[in-house]
């Protein structure tokens, strides 16, 4: 690869107690790339995400964001350097309306740029903040849900809101852990199209995990397969799909 990747993790090792869950895992995400990590249940995908986002320290290896080594930095410091993480369970504020959730995210970014942090809602958001929040909502097909309390949104719409909030923070890399989990097949393909559109429109890099193979092969520009906490294949989706080891341990059974 010629350009510096947005994310480069090298030789990651993680133990839970005495059990080793990540074995020398390396993964890169290039600028503007959608890189999908797949693997059977318990393969270590969520653990890899937590390691990259800084939820816990790794027991070995190195993580870089662009040229910066972030291995020893806390999660919030990595967010400041451009990681946007969205979780399997949406972290939205249920009592607030959809648009208020987005205003909080936009204001958090603005406050972050000024060096502050708290996630609070101003009584009178600035006009530019409102405009940006509306624009994001409309772009993600949530315009008609703007004034509903977020807790009343459908599961699929909560996922969209979660993605909108991730985008509002303007990260360099968005990490999505099973973004279509729990969705109906229709919602699933809509969500995949939304992610693909967002990626193209904003030139963002994505690191995703996903179980639905339609979504995986629809989105991935690069695919990495984890098995028992180790990378067994990584590369172009068509090459990975045809890899005999991958077929044997994973795709052949799915
Ligand atoms: N907090 C923990 N303490 C001990 N073991 C854990 C912990 N979290 C996960 N594990 C174990 O680590 C291994 C990897 O789990 P992980 O959740 O990363 O897998 P995954 O690939 O994300 O699975 P899934 O597809 O089911 O979400 C599993 O064997 C799991 O049981």
PDB file of N, CA and C in Angstrom, residues 108-211:
ATOM      1  N   UNK A 108     -21.110  18.548  20.443  1.00  0.00           N
ATOM      2  CA  UNK A 108     -19.969  17.863  21.074  1.00  0.00           C
ATOM      3  C   UNK A 108     -18.734  18.010  20.199  1.00  0.00           C
ATOM      4  N   UNK A 109     -18.927  17.916  18.884  1.00  0.00           N
ATOM      5  CA  UNK A 109     -17.777  18.091  17.975  1.00  0.00           C
ATOM      6  C   UNK A 109     -17.239  19.512  18.073  1.00  0.00           C
ATOM      7  N   UNK A 110     -18.171  20.476  18.094  1.00  0.00           N
ATOM      8  CA  UNK A 110     -17.719  21.875  18.151  1.00  0.00           C
ATOM      9  C   UNK A 110     -16.989  22.145  19.471  1.00  0.00           C
ATOM     10  N   UNK A 111     -17.544  21.570  20.549  1.00  0.00           N
ATOM     11  CA  UNK A 111     -16.928  21.781  21.862  1.00  0.00           C
ATOM     12  C   UNK A 111     -15.561  21.093  21.911  1.00  0.00           C
ATOM     13  N   UNK A 112     -15.518  19.922  21.271  1.00  0.00           N
ATOM     14  CA  UNK A 112     -14.247  19.178  21.241  1.00  0.00           C
ATOM     15  C   UNK A 112     -13.181  20.015  20.547  1.00  0.00           C
ATOM     16  N   UNK A 113     -13.598  20.686  19.447  1.00  0.00           N
ATOM     17  CA  UNK A 113     -12.641  21.521  18.718  1.00  0.00           C
ATOM     18  C   UNK A 113     -12.124  22.649  19.611  1.00  0.00           C
ATOM     19  N   UNK A 114     -12.945  23.047  20.594  1.00  0.00           N
ATOM     20  CA  UNK A 114     -12.525  24.116  21.509  1.00  0.00           C
ATOM     21  C   UNK A 114     -11.855  23.566  22.759  1.00  0.00           C
ATOM     22  N   UNK A 115     -11.805  22.225  22.868  1.00  0.00           N
ATOM     23  CA  UNK A 115     -11.099  21.624  23.995  1.00  0.00           C
ATOM     24  C   UNK A 115     -11.996  21.164  25.132  1.00  0.00           C
ATOM     25  N   UNK A 116     -13.309  21.307  24.997  1.00  0.00           N
ATOM     26  CA  UNK A 116     -14.221  20.865  26.054  1.00  0.00           C
ATOM     27  C   UNK A 116     -14.849  19.532  25.715  1.00  0.00           C
ATOM     28  N   UNK A 117     -15.698  18.983  26.585  1.00  0.00           N
ATOM     29  CA  UNK A 117     -16.200  17.650  26.288  1.00  0.00           C
ATOM     30  C   UNK A 117     -17.655  17.307  26.536  1.00  0.00           C
ATOM     31  N   UNK A 118     -18.276  17.894  27.557  1.00  0.00           N
ATOM     32  CA  UNK A 118     -19.560  17.366  28.025  1.00  0.00           C
ATOM     33  C   UNK A 118     -20.593  17.224  26.900  1.00  0.00           C
ATOM     34  N   UNK A 119     -21.393  16.170  26.992  1.00  0.00           N
ATOM     35  CA  UNK A 119     -22.477  15.961  26.040  1.00  0.00           C
ATOM     36  C   UNK A 119     -23.737  16.591  26.619  1.00  0.00           C
ATOM     37  N   UNK A 120     -23.974  17.835  26.303  1.00  0.00           N
ATOM     38  CA  UNK A 120     -25.174  18.503  26.817  1.00  0.00           C
ATOM     39  C   UNK A 120     -25.886  19.193  25.667  1.00  0.00           C
ATOM     40  N   UNK A 121     -27.136  19.553  25.916  1.00  0.00           N
ATOM     41  CA  UNK A 121     -27.931  20.204  24.877  1.00  0.00           C
ATOM     42  C   UNK A 121     -28.158  21.653  25.272  1.00  0.00           C
ATOM     43  N   UNK A 122     -27.782  22.566  24.387  1.00  0.00           N
ATOM     44  CA  UNK A 122     -28.028  23.982  24.688  1.00  0.00           C
ATOM     45  C   UNK A 122     -29.498  24.288  24.485  1.00  0.00           C
ATOM     46  N   UNK A 123     -29.982  25.268  25.234  1.00  0.00           N
ATOM     47  CA  UNK A 123     -31.401  25.625  25.112  1.00  0.00           C
ATOM     48  C   UNK A 123     -31.669  26.162  23.709  1.00  0.00           C
ATOM     49  N   UNK A 124     -30.770  26.992  23.222  1.00  0.00           N
ATOM     50  CA  UNK A 124     -30.948  27.564  21.881  1.00  0.00           C
ATOM     51  C   UNK A 124     -29.759  27.211  20.996  1.00  0.00           C
ATOM     52  N   UNK A 125     -29.861  26.096  20.285  1.00  0.00           N
ATOM     53  CA  UNK A 125     -28.731  25.744  19.422  1.00  0.00           C
ATOM     54  C   UNK A 125     -28.534  26.799  18.332  1.00  0.00           C
ATOM     55  N   UNK A 126     -27.305  26.915  17.882  1.00  0.00           N
ATOM     56  CA  UNK A 126     -27.019  27.873  16.813  1.00  0.00           C
ATOM     57  C   UNK A 126     -27.713  27.448  15.520  1.00  0.00           C
ATOM     58  N   UNK A 127     -27.946  28.437  14.653  1.00  0.00           N
ATOM     59  CA  UNK A 127     -28.645  28.145  13.405  1.00  0.00           C
ATOM     60  C   UNK A 127     -27.830  27.159  12.555  1.00  0.00           C
ATOM     61  N   UNK A 128     -26.518  27.354  12.526  1.00  0.00           N
ATOM     62  CA  UNK A 128     -25.688  26.469  11.695  1.00  0.00           C
ATOM     63  C   UNK A 128     -25.755  25.034  12.224  1.00  0.00           C
ATOM     64  N   UNK A 129     -25.873  24.896  13.545  1.00  0.00           N
ATOM     65  CA  UNK A 129     -25.978  23.553  14.134  1.00  0.00           C
ATOM     66  C   UNK A 129     -27.287  22.906  13.712  1.00  0.00           C
ATOM     67  N   UNK A 130     -28.376  23.676  13.787  1.00  0.00           N
ATOM     68  CA  UNK A 130     -29.687  23.165  13.389  1.00  0.00           C
ATOM     69  C   UNK A 130     -29.664  22.733  11.922  1.00  0.00           C
ATOM     70  N   UNK A 131     -29.065  23.597  11.081  1.00  0.00           N
ATOM     71  CA  UNK A 131     -29.033  23.309   9.644  1.00  0.00           C
ATOM     72  C   UNK A 131     -28.268  22.010   9.385  1.00  0.00           C
ATOM     73  N   UNK A 132     -27.152  21.863  10.058  1.00  0.00           N
ATOM     74  CA  UNK A 132     -26.350  20.652   9.856  1.00  0.00           C
ATOM     75  C   UNK A 132     -27.106  19.423  10.330  1.00  0.00           C
ATOM     76  N   UNK A 133     -27.760  19.539  11.497  1.00  0.00           N
ATOM     77  CA  UNK A 133     -28.508  18.393  12.037  1.00  0.00           C
ATOM     78  C   UNK A 133     -29.637  17.998  11.087  1.00  0.00           C
ATOM     79  N   UNK A 134     -30.350  18.990  10.575  1.00  0.00           N
ATOM     80  CA  UNK A 134     -31.444  18.716   9.611  1.00  0.00           C
ATOM     81  C   UNK A 134     -30.894  18.026   8.365  1.00  0.00           C
ATOM     82  N   UNK A 135     -29.785  18.544   7.881  1.00  0.00           N
ATOM     83  CA  UNK A 135     -29.188  18.014   6.661  1.00  0.00           C
ATOM     84  C   UNK A 135     -28.826  16.528   6.842  1.00  0.00           C
ATOM     85  N   UNK A 136     -28.231  16.231   7.983  1.00  0.00           N
ATOM     86  CA  UNK A 136     -27.853  14.837   8.256  1.00  0.00           C
ATOM     87  C   UNK A 136     -29.094  13.955   8.361  1.00  0.00           C
ATOM     88  N   UNK A 137     -30.105  14.451   9.057  1.00  0.00           N
ATOM     89  CA  UNK A 137     -31.330  13.661   9.205  1.00  0.00           C
ATOM     90  C   UNK A 137     -31.962  13.382   7.853  1.00  0.00           C
ATOM     91  N   UNK A 138     -32.061  14.436   7.030  1.00  0.00           N
ATOM     92  CA  UNK A 138     -32.672  14.260   5.708  1.00  0.00           C
ATOM     93  C   UNK A 138     -31.854  13.275   4.878  1.00  0.00           C
ATOM     94  N   UNK A 139     -30.532  13.420   4.953  1.00  0.00           N
ATOM     95  CA  UNK A 139     -29.654  12.558   4.159  1.00  0.00           C
ATOM     96  C   UNK A 139     -29.798  11.096   4.535  1.00  0.00           C
ATOM     97  N   UNK A 140     -30.161  10.844   5.774  1.00  0.00           N
ATOM     98  CA  UNK A 140     -30.286   9.464   6.224  1.00  0.00           C
ATOM     99  C   UNK A 140     -31.750   9.024   6.293  1.00  0.00           C
ATOM    100  N   UNK A 141     -32.618   9.792   5.663  1.00  0.00           N
ATOM    101  CA  UNK A 141     -34.024   9.393   5.573  1.00  0.00           C
ATOM    102  C   UNK A 141     -34.764   9.468   6.901  1.00  0.00           C
ATOM    103  N   UNK A 142     -34.304  10.344   7.794  1.00  0.00           N
ATOM    104  CA  UNK A 142     -34.948  10.455   9.111  1.00  0.00           C
ATOM    105  C   UNK A 142     -35.654  11.794   9.290  1.00  0.00           C
ATOM    106  N   UNK A 143     -35.762  12.564   8.192  1.00  0.00           N
ATOM    107  CA  UNK A 143     -36.325  13.910   8.290  1.00  0.00           C
ATOM    108  C   UNK A 143     -37.698  13.924   8.951  1.00  0.00           C
ATOM    109  N   UNK A 144     -38.534  12.946   8.613  1.00  0.00           N
ATOM    110  CA  UNK A 144     -39.897  12.955   9.166  1.00  0.00           C
ATOM    111  C   UNK A 144     -39.954  12.441  10.607  1.00  0.00           C
ATOM    112  N   UNK A 145     -38.823  12.020  11.132  1.00  0.00           N
ATOM    113  CA  UNK A 145     -38.781  11.525  12.517  1.00  0.00           C
ATOM    114  C   UNK A 145     -38.135  12.548  13.461  1.00  0.00           C
ATOM    115  N   UNK A 146     -37.815  13.740  12.918  1.00  0.00           N
ATOM    116  CA  UNK A 146     -36.979  14.695  13.659  1.00  0.00           C
ATOM    117  C   UNK A 146     -37.505  15.006  15.054  1.00  0.00           C
ATOM    118  N   UNK A 147     -38.810  15.151  15.175  1.00  0.00           N
ATOM    119  CA  UNK A 147     -39.344  15.633  16.454  1.00  0.00           C
ATOM    120  C   UNK A 147     -39.919  14.530  17.329  1.00  0.00           C
ATOM    121  N   UNK A 148     -39.666  13.285  16.958  1.00  0.00           N
ATOM    122  CA  UNK A 148     -40.139  12.179  17.816  1.00  0.00           C
ATOM    123  C   UNK A 148     -39.083  11.861  18.868  1.00  0.00           C
ATOM    124  N   UNK A 149     -39.534  11.517  20.082  1.00  0.00           N
ATOM    125  CA  UNK A 149     -38.544  11.054  21.060  1.00  0.00           C
ATOM    126  C   UNK A 149     -37.802   9.841  20.488  1.00  0.00           C
ATOM    127  N   UNK A 150     -36.494   9.831  20.648  1.00  0.00           N
ATOM    128  CA  UNK A 150     -35.685   8.785  20.006  1.00  0.00           C
ATOM    129  C   UNK A 150     -36.072   7.391  20.478  1.00  0.00           C
ATOM    130  N   UNK A 151     -36.570   7.294  21.708  1.00  0.00           N
ATOM    131  CA  UNK A 151     -36.912   5.954  22.215  1.00  0.00           C
ATOM    132  C   UNK A 151     -38.081   5.343  21.441  1.00  0.00           C
ATOM    133  N   UNK A 152     -38.834   6.161  20.712  1.00  0.00           N
ATOM    134  CA  UNK A 152     -39.974   5.630  19.960  1.00  0.00           C
ATOM    135  C   UNK A 152     -39.603   5.217  18.537  1.00  0.00           C
ATOM    136  N   UNK A 153     -38.368   5.437  18.135  1.00  0.00           N
ATOM    137  CA  UNK A 153     -37.962   5.068  16.773  1.00  0.00           C
ATOM    138  C   UNK A 153     -37.902   3.550  16.627  1.00  0.00           C
ATOM    139  N   UNK A 154     -38.120   3.081  15.394  1.00  0.00           N
ATOM    140  CA  UNK A 154     -37.950   1.647  15.119  1.00  0.00           C
ATOM    141  C   UNK A 154     -36.469   1.293  15.279  1.00  0.00           C
ATOM    142  N   UNK A 155     -36.197   0.008  15.400  1.00  0.00           N
ATOM    143  CA  UNK A 155     -34.808  -0.431  15.561  1.00  0.00           C
ATOM    144  C   UNK A 155     -33.945   0.077  14.394  1.00  0.00           C
ATOM    145  N   UNK A 156     -34.489  -0.055  13.165  1.00  0.00           N
ATOM    146  CA  UNK A 156     -33.722   0.377  11.981  1.00  0.00           C
ATOM    147  C   UNK A 156     -33.448   1.872  12.023  1.00  0.00           C
ATOM    148  N   UNK A 157     -34.450   2.658  12.454  1.00  0.00           N
ATOM    149  CA  UNK A 157     -34.256   4.108  12.513  1.00  0.00           C
ATOM    150  C   UNK A 157     -33.278   4.499  13.621  1.00  0.00           C
ATOM    151  N   UNK A 158     -33.274   3.724  14.711  1.00  0.00           N
ATOM    152  CA  UNK A 158     -32.269   4.000  15.757  1.00  0.00           C
ATOM    153  C   UNK A 158     -30.858   3.793  15.197  1.00  0.00           C
ATOM    154  N   UNK A 159     -30.725   2.746  14.384  1.00  0.00           N
ATOM    155  CA  UNK A 159     -29.415   2.488  13.755  1.00  0.00           C
ATOM    156  C   UNK A 159     -29.021   3.652  12.850  1.00  0.00           C
ATOM    157  N   UNK A 160     -30.015   4.176  12.095  1.00  0.00           N
ATOM    158  CA  UNK A 160     -29.715   5.323  11.227  1.00  0.00           C
ATOM    159  C   UNK A 160     -29.293   6.521  12.054  1.00  0.00           C
ATOM    160  N   UNK A 161     -30.005   6.724  13.152  1.00  0.00           N
ATOM    161  CA  UNK A 161     -29.675   7.863  14.016  1.00  0.00           C
ATOM    162  C   UNK A 161     -28.262   7.706  14.575  1.00  0.00           C
ATOM    163  N   UNK A 162     -27.967   6.484  14.934  1.00  0.00           N
ATOM    164  CA  UNK A 162     -26.633   6.194  15.467  1.00  0.00           C
ATOM    165  C   UNK A 162     -25.564   6.537  14.411  1.00  0.00           C
ATOM    166  N   UNK A 163     -25.846   6.150  13.168  1.00  0.00           N
ATOM    167  CA  UNK A 163     -24.899   6.450  12.091  1.00  0.00           C
ATOM    168  C   UNK A 163     -24.812   7.963  11.876  1.00  0.00           C
ATOM    169  N   UNK A 164     -25.981   8.630  11.915  1.00  0.00           N
ATOM    170  CA  UNK A 164     -25.991  10.090  11.747  1.00  0.00           C
ATOM    171  C   UNK A 164     -25.160  10.750  12.841  1.00  0.00           C
ATOM    172  N   UNK A 165     -25.278  10.251  14.077  1.00  0.00           N
ATOM    173  CA  UNK A 165     -24.509  10.836  15.189  1.00  0.00           C
ATOM    174  C   UNK A 165     -23.017  10.585  14.995  1.00  0.00           C
ATOM    175  N   UNK A 166     -22.683   9.391  14.508  1.00  0.00           N
ATOM    176  CA  UNK A 166     -21.267   9.105  14.222  1.00  0.00           C
ATOM    177  C   UNK A 166     -20.736  10.086  13.177  1.00  0.00           C
ATOM    178  N   UNK A 167     -21.561  10.321  12.130  1.00  0.00           N
ATOM    179  CA  UNK A 167     -21.130  11.227  11.054  1.00  0.00           C
ATOM    180  C   UNK A 167     -20.980  12.659  11.553  1.00  0.00           C
ATOM    181  N   UNK A 168     -21.885  13.056  12.470  1.00  0.00           N
ATOM    182  CA  UNK A 168     -21.852  14.432  12.980  1.00  0.00           C
ATOM    183  C   UNK A 168     -20.531  14.721  13.682  1.00  0.00           C
ATOM    184  N   UNK A 169     -19.915  13.687  14.227  1.00  0.00           N
ATOM    185  CA  UNK A 169     -18.642  13.880  14.930  1.00  0.00           C
ATOM    186  C   UNK A 169     -17.462  13.997  13.952  1.00  0.00           C
ATOM    187  N   UNK A 170     -17.757  13.815  12.662  1.00  0.00           N
ATOM    188  CA  UNK A 170     -16.759  13.913  11.576  1.00  0.00           C
ATOM    189  C   UNK A 170     -15.483  13.132  11.856  1.00  0.00           C
ATOM    190  N   UNK A 171     -15.626  11.840  12.047  1.00  0.00           N
ATOM    191  CA  UNK A 171     -14.433  11.035  12.278  1.00  0.00           C
ATOM    192  C   UNK A 171     -13.687  10.761  10.973  1.00  0.00           C
ATOM    193  N   UNK A 172     -12.473  10.278  11.112  1.00  0.00           N
ATOM    194  CA  UNK A 172     -11.719   9.846   9.921  1.00  0.00           C
ATOM    195  C   UNK A 172     -12.048   8.397   9.613  1.00  0.00           C
ATOM    196  N   UNK A 173     -12.424   7.689  10.679  1.00  0.00           N
ATOM    197  CA  UNK A 173     -12.727   6.256  10.544  1.00  0.00           C
ATOM    198  C   UNK A 173     -13.978   5.974  11.363  1.00  0.00           C
ATOM    199  N   UNK A 174     -14.955   5.334  10.744  1.00  0.00           N
ATOM    200  CA  UNK A 174     -16.157   4.951  11.494  1.00  0.00           C
ATOM    201  C   UNK A 174     -16.138   3.443  11.695  1.00  0.00           C
ATOM    202  N   UNK A 175     -16.283   3.039  12.940  1.00  0.00           N
ATOM    203  CA  UNK A 175     -16.316   1.608  13.253  1.00  0.00           C
ATOM    204  C   UNK A 175     -17.751   1.217  13.568  1.00  0.00           C
ATOM    205  N   UNK A 176     -18.256   0.240  12.844  1.00  0.00           N
ATOM    206  CA  UNK A 176     -19.635  -0.206  13.060  1.00  0.00           C
ATOM    207  C   UNK A 176     -19.613  -1.696  13.400  1.00  0.00           C
ATOM    208  N   UNK A 177     -20.108  -2.012  14.578  1.00  0.00           N
ATOM    209  CA  UNK A 177     -20.133  -3.407  15.011  1.00  0.00           C
ATOM    210  C   UNK A 177     -21.521  -3.968  14.726  1.00  0.00           C
ATOM    211  N   UNK A 178     -21.595  -4.821  13.718  1.00  0.00           N
ATOM    212  CA  UNK A 178     -22.865  -5.423  13.289  1.00  0.00           C
ATOM    213  C   UNK A 178     -23.978  -4.390  13.106  1.00  0.00           C
ATOM    214  N   UNK A 179     -23.780  -3.476  12.153  1.00  0.00           N
ATOM    215  CA  UNK A 179     -24.779  -2.406  11.994  1.00  0.00           C
ATOM    216  C   UNK A 179     -26.161  -2.912  11.603  1.00  0.00           C
ATOM    217  N   UNK A 180     -26.274  -4.100  11.040  1.00  0.00           N
ATOM    218  CA  UNK A 180     -27.610  -4.563  10.629  1.00  0.00           C
ATOM    219  C   UNK A 180     -28.171  -5.630  11.560  1.00  0.00           C
ATOM    220  N   UNK A 181     -27.509  -5.834  12.709  1.00  0.00           N
ATOM    221  CA  UNK A 181     -27.988  -6.877  13.635  1.00  0.00           C
ATOM    222  C   UNK A 181     -29.428  -6.584  14.057  1.00  0.00           C
ATOM    223  N   UNK A 182     -30.254  -7.615  14.047  1.00  0.00           N
ATOM    224  CA  UNK A 182     -31.631  -7.477  14.518  1.00  0.00           C
ATOM    225  C   UNK A 182     -32.568  -6.812  13.525  1.00  0.00           C
ATOM    226  N   UNK A 183     -32.089  -6.514  12.312  1.00  0.00           N
ATOM    227  CA  UNK A 183     -32.974  -5.854  11.334  1.00  0.00           C
ATOM    228  C   UNK A 183     -33.677  -6.892  10.461  1.00  0.00           C
ATOM    229  N   UNK A 184     -34.802  -6.488   9.882  1.00  0.00           N
ATOM    230  CA  UNK A 184     -35.474  -7.328   8.891  1.00  0.00           C
ATOM    231  C   UNK A 184     -34.624  -7.314   7.619  1.00  0.00           C
ATOM    232  N   UNK A 185     -34.811  -8.304   6.731  1.00  0.00           N
ATOM    233  CA  UNK A 185     -34.009  -8.309   5.493  1.00  0.00           C
ATOM    234  C   UNK A 185     -34.133  -7.009   4.697  1.00  0.00           C
ATOM    235  N   UNK A 186     -35.332  -6.431   4.660  1.00  0.00           N
ATOM    236  CA  UNK A 186     -35.522  -5.167   3.920  1.00  0.00           C
ATOM    237  C   UNK A 186     -34.727  -4.042   4.532  1.00  0.00           C
ATOM    238  N   UNK A 187     -34.843  -3.910   5.862  1.00  0.00           N
ATOM    239  CA  UNK A 187     -34.097  -2.850   6.563  1.00  0.00           C
ATOM    240  C   UNK A 187     -32.603  -3.050   6.398  1.00  0.00           C
ATOM    241  N   UNK A 188     -32.233  -4.313   6.367  1.00  0.00           N
ATOM    242  CA  UNK A 188     -30.813  -4.651   6.261  1.00  0.00           C
ATOM    243  C   UNK A 188     -30.224  -4.136   4.960  1.00  0.00           C
ATOM    244  N   UNK A 189     -30.938  -4.391   3.836  1.00  0.00           N
ATOM    245  CA  UNK A 189     -30.353  -3.925   2.581  1.00  0.00           C
ATOM    246  C   UNK A 189     -30.423  -2.401   2.497  1.00  0.00           C
ATOM    247  N   UNK A 190     -31.456  -1.790   3.113  1.00  0.00           N
ATOM    248  CA  UNK A 190     -31.489  -0.322   3.146  1.00  0.00           C
ATOM    249  C   UNK A 190     -30.306   0.224   3.925  1.00  0.00           C
ATOM    250  N   UNK A 191     -30.033  -0.395   5.066  1.00  0.00           N
ATOM    251  CA  UNK A 191     -28.934   0.089   5.908  1.00  0.00           C
ATOM    252  C   UNK A 191     -27.605  -0.058   5.173  1.00  0.00           C
ATOM    253  N   UNK A 192     -27.451  -1.175   4.451  1.00  0.00           N
ATOM    254  CA  UNK A 192     -26.202  -1.391   3.717  1.00  0.00           C
ATOM    255  C   UNK A 192     -26.048  -0.326   2.631  1.00  0.00           C
ATOM    256  N   UNK A 193     -27.172  -0.008   1.949  1.00  0.00           N
ATOM    257  CA  UNK A 193     -27.113   1.014   0.895  1.00  0.00           C
ATOM    258  C   UNK A 193     -26.759   2.365   1.513  1.00  0.00           C
ATOM    259  N   UNK A 194     -27.330   2.616   2.685  1.00  0.00           N
ATOM    260  CA  UNK A 194     -27.062   3.874   3.383  1.00  0.00           C
ATOM    261  C   UNK A 194     -25.574   4.012   3.733  1.00  0.00           C
ATOM    262  N   UNK A 195     -25.005   2.929   4.220  1.00  0.00           N
ATOM    263  CA  UNK A 195     -23.583   2.961   4.587  1.00  0.00           C
ATOM    264  C   UNK A 195     -22.731   3.184   3.333  1.00  0.00           C
ATOM    265  N   UNK A 196     -23.085   2.465   2.251  1.00  0.00           N
ATOM    266  CA  UNK A 196     -22.320   2.607   1.001  1.00  0.00           C
ATOM    267  C   UNK A 196     -22.427   4.042   0.472  1.00  0.00           C
ATOM    268  N   UNK A 197     -23.647   4.613   0.527  1.00  0.00           N
ATOM    269  CA  UNK A 197     -23.831   5.992   0.042  1.00  0.00           C
ATOM    270  C   UNK A 197     -23.030   6.971   0.885  1.00  0.00           C
ATOM    271  N   UNK A 198     -23.096   6.759   2.213  1.00  0.00           N
ATOM    272  CA  UNK A 198     -22.392   7.648   3.133  1.00  0.00           C
ATOM    273  C   UNK A 198     -20.896   7.593   2.876  1.00  0.00           C
ATOM    274  N   UNK A 199     -20.420   6.384   2.670  1.00  0.00           N
ATOM    275  CA  UNK A 199     -18.991   6.201   2.439  1.00  0.00           C
ATOM    276  C   UNK A 199     -18.561   6.958   1.180  1.00  0.00           C
ATOM    277  N   UNK A 200     -19.363   6.802   0.125  1.00  0.00           N
ATOM    278  CA  UNK A 200     -19.026   7.487  -1.133  1.00  0.00           C
ATOM    279  C   UNK A 200     -19.131   9.002  -0.981  1.00  0.00           C
ATOM    280  N   UNK A 201     -20.248   9.454  -0.376  1.00  0.00           N
ATOM    281  CA  UNK A 201     -20.505  10.891  -0.305  1.00  0.00           C
ATOM    282  C   UNK A 201     -19.464  11.614   0.547  1.00  0.00           C
ATOM    283  N   UNK A 202     -19.025  10.970   1.634  1.00  0.00           N
ATOM    284  CA  UNK A 202     -18.123  11.661   2.567  1.00  0.00           C
ATOM    285  C   UNK A 202     -16.680  11.171   2.444  1.00  0.00           C
ATOM    286  N   UNK A 203     -16.452  10.183   1.572  1.00  0.00           N
ATOM    287  CA  UNK A 203     -15.091   9.646   1.417  1.00  0.00           C
ATOM    288  C   UNK A 203     -14.542   9.086   2.722  1.00  0.00           C
ATOM    289  N   UNK A 204     -15.449   8.505   3.532  1.00  0.00           N
ATOM    290  CA  UNK A 204     -15.042   8.036   4.858  1.00  0.00           C
ATOM    291  C   UNK A 204     -14.496   6.618   4.806  1.00  0.00           C
ATOM    292  N   UNK A 205     -13.662   6.322   5.775  1.00  0.00           N
ATOM    293  CA  UNK A 205     -13.194   4.946   5.929  1.00  0.00           C
ATOM    294  C   UNK A 205     -14.078   4.251   6.973  1.00  0.00           C
ATOM    295  N   UNK A 206     -14.420   3.020   6.683  1.00  0.00           N
ATOM    296  CA  UNK A 206     -15.238   2.234   7.608  1.00  0.00           C
ATOM    297  C   UNK A 206     -14.531   0.939   7.978  1.00  0.00           C
ATOM    298  N   UNK A 207     -14.657   0.583   9.256  1.00  0.00           N
ATOM    299  CA  UNK A 207     -14.279  -0.760   9.692  1.00  0.00           C
ATOM    300  C   UNK A 207     -15.550  -1.359  10.286  1.00  0.00           C
ATOM    301  N   UNK A 208     -15.993  -2.455   9.710  1.00  0.00           N
ATOM    302  CA  UNK A 208     -17.267  -3.037  10.124  1.00  0.00           C
ATOM    303  C   UNK A 208     -17.120  -4.506  10.485  1.00  0.00           C
ATOM    304  N   UNK A 209     -18.016  -4.973  11.349  1.00  0.00           N
ATOM    305  CA  UNK A 209     -18.233  -6.413  11.452  1.00  0.00           C
ATOM    306  C   UNK A 209     -19.649  -6.659  10.969  1.00  0.00           C
ATOM    307  N   UNK A 210     -19.883  -7.827  10.435  1.00  0.00           N
ATOM    308  CA  UNK A 210     -21.218  -8.114   9.922  1.00  0.00           C
ATOM    309  C   UNK A 210     -21.359  -9.625   9.733  1.00  0.00           C
ATOM    310  N   UNK A 211     -22.555 -10.123  10.022  1.00  0.00           N
ATOM    311  CA  UNK A 211     -22.813 -11.553   9.830  1.00  0.00           C
ATOM    312  C   UNK A 211     -23.541 -11.839   8.513  1.00  0.00           C
TER     313      UNK A 211
END
